[in-house]
Backbone as JSON, one array per atom type, in Angstrom:
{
  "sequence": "XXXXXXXXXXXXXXXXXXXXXXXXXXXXXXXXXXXXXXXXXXXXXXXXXXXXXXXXXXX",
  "N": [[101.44, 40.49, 62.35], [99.66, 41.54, 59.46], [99.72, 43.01, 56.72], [97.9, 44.28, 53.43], [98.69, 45.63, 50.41], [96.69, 47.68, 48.17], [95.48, 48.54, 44.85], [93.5, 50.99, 44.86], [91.4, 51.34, 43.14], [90.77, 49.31, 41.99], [91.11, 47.08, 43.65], [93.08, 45.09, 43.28], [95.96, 43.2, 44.12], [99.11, 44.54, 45.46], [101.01, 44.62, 46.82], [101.46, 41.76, 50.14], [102.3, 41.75, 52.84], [103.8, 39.82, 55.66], [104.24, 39.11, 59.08], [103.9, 36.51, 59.51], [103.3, 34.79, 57.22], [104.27, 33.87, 53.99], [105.88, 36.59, 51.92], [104.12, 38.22, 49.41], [104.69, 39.99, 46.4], [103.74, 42.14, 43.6], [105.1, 42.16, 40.36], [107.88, 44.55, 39.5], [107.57, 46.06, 41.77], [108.75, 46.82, 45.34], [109.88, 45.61, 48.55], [111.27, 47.38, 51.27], [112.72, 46.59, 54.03], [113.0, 48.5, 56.33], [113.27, 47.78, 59.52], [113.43, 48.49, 62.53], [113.9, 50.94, 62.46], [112.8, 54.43, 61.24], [111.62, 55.24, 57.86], [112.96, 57.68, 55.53], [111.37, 60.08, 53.82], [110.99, 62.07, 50.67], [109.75, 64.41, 48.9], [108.83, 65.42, 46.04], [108.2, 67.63, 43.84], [105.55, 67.08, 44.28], [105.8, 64.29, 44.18], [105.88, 61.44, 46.49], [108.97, 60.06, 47.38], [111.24, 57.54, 48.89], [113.75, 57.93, 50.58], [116.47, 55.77, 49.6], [118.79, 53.93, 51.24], [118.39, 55.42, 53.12], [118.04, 56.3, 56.75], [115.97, 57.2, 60.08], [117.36, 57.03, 63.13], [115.94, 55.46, 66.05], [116.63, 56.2, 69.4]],
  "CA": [[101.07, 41.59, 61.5], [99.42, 41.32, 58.46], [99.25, 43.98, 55.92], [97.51, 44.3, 51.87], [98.82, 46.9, 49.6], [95.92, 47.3, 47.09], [95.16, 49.65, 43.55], [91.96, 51.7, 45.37], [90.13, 51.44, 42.13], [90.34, 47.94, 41.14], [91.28, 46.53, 44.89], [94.34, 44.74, 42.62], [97.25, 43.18, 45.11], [100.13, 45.08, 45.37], [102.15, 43.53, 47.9], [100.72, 41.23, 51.08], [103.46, 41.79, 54.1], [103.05, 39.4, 56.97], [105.45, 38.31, 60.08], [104.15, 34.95, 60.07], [103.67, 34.3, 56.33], [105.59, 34.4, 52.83], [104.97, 37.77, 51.35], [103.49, 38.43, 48.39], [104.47, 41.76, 45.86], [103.91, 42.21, 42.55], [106.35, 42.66, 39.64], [108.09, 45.96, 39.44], [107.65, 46.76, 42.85], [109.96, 46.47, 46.18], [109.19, 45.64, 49.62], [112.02, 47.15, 52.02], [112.88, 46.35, 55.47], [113.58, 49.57, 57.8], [113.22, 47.46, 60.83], [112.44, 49.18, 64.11], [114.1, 52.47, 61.86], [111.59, 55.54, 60.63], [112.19, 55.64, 56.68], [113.55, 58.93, 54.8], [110.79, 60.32, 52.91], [111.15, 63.09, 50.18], [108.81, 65.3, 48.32], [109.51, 65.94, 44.65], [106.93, 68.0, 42.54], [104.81, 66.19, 44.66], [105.36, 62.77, 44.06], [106.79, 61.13, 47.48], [110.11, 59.02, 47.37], [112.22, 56.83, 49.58], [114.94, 57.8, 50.21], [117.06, 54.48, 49.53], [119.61, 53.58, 52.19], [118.56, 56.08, 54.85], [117.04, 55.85, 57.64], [116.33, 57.84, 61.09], [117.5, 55.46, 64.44], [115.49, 56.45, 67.53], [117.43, 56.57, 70.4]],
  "C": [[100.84, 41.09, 60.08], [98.84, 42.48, 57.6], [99.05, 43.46, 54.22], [97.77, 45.39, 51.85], [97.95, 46.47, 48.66], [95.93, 48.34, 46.25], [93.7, 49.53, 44.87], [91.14, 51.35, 44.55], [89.8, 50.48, 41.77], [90.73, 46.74, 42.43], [92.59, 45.36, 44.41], [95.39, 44.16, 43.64], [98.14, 43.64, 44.79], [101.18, 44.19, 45.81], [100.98, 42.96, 49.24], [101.95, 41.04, 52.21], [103.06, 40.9, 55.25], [104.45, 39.15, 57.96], [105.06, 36.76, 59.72], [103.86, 34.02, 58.65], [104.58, 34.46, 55.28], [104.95, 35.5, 52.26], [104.97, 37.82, 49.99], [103.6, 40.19, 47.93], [104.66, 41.23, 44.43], [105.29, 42.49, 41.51], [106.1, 44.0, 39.18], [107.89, 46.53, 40.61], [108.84, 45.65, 43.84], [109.65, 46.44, 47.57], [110.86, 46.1, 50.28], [111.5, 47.36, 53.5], [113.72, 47.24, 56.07], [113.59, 48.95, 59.84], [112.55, 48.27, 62.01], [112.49, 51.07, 63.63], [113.01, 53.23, 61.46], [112.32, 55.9, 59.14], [112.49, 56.93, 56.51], [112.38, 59.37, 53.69], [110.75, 61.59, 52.43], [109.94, 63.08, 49.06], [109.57, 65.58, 47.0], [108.78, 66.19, 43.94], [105.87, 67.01, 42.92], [104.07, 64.67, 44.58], [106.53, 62.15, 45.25], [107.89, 59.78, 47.17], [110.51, 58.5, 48.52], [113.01, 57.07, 49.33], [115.89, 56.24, 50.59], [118.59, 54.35, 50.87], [119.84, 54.52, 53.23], [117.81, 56.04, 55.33], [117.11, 56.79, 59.07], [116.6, 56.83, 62.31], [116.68, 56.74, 65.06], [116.12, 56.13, 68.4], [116.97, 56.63, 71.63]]
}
């Protein structure tokens, strides 16, 4: 798996996620690892968050 996070407007690297290389993220940002988990995502005046240390297991 190989994913680019880019700025839309200026195609900019964000972050570059891979399994099989070293990843690549800019400063000021954060790459986490939910594993096989489904993150926690919240709505706030419509700007979406992470929620930080939760996670849903599937089962």
């Amino acid at each position: 798996m190989n994913k680019c996070v880019i700025d839309e407007k200026t195609h900019e690297l964000i972050a570059y996620i891979s399994d099989e290389h070293e990843n690549i993220i800019k400063d000021g940002y954060e790459i986490i690892n939910f594993g096989n988990n489904e993150p926690i995502f919240v709505d706030i005046d419509g700007v979406v968050y992470v929620k930080r240390d939760s996670f849903e297991i599937k089962l």
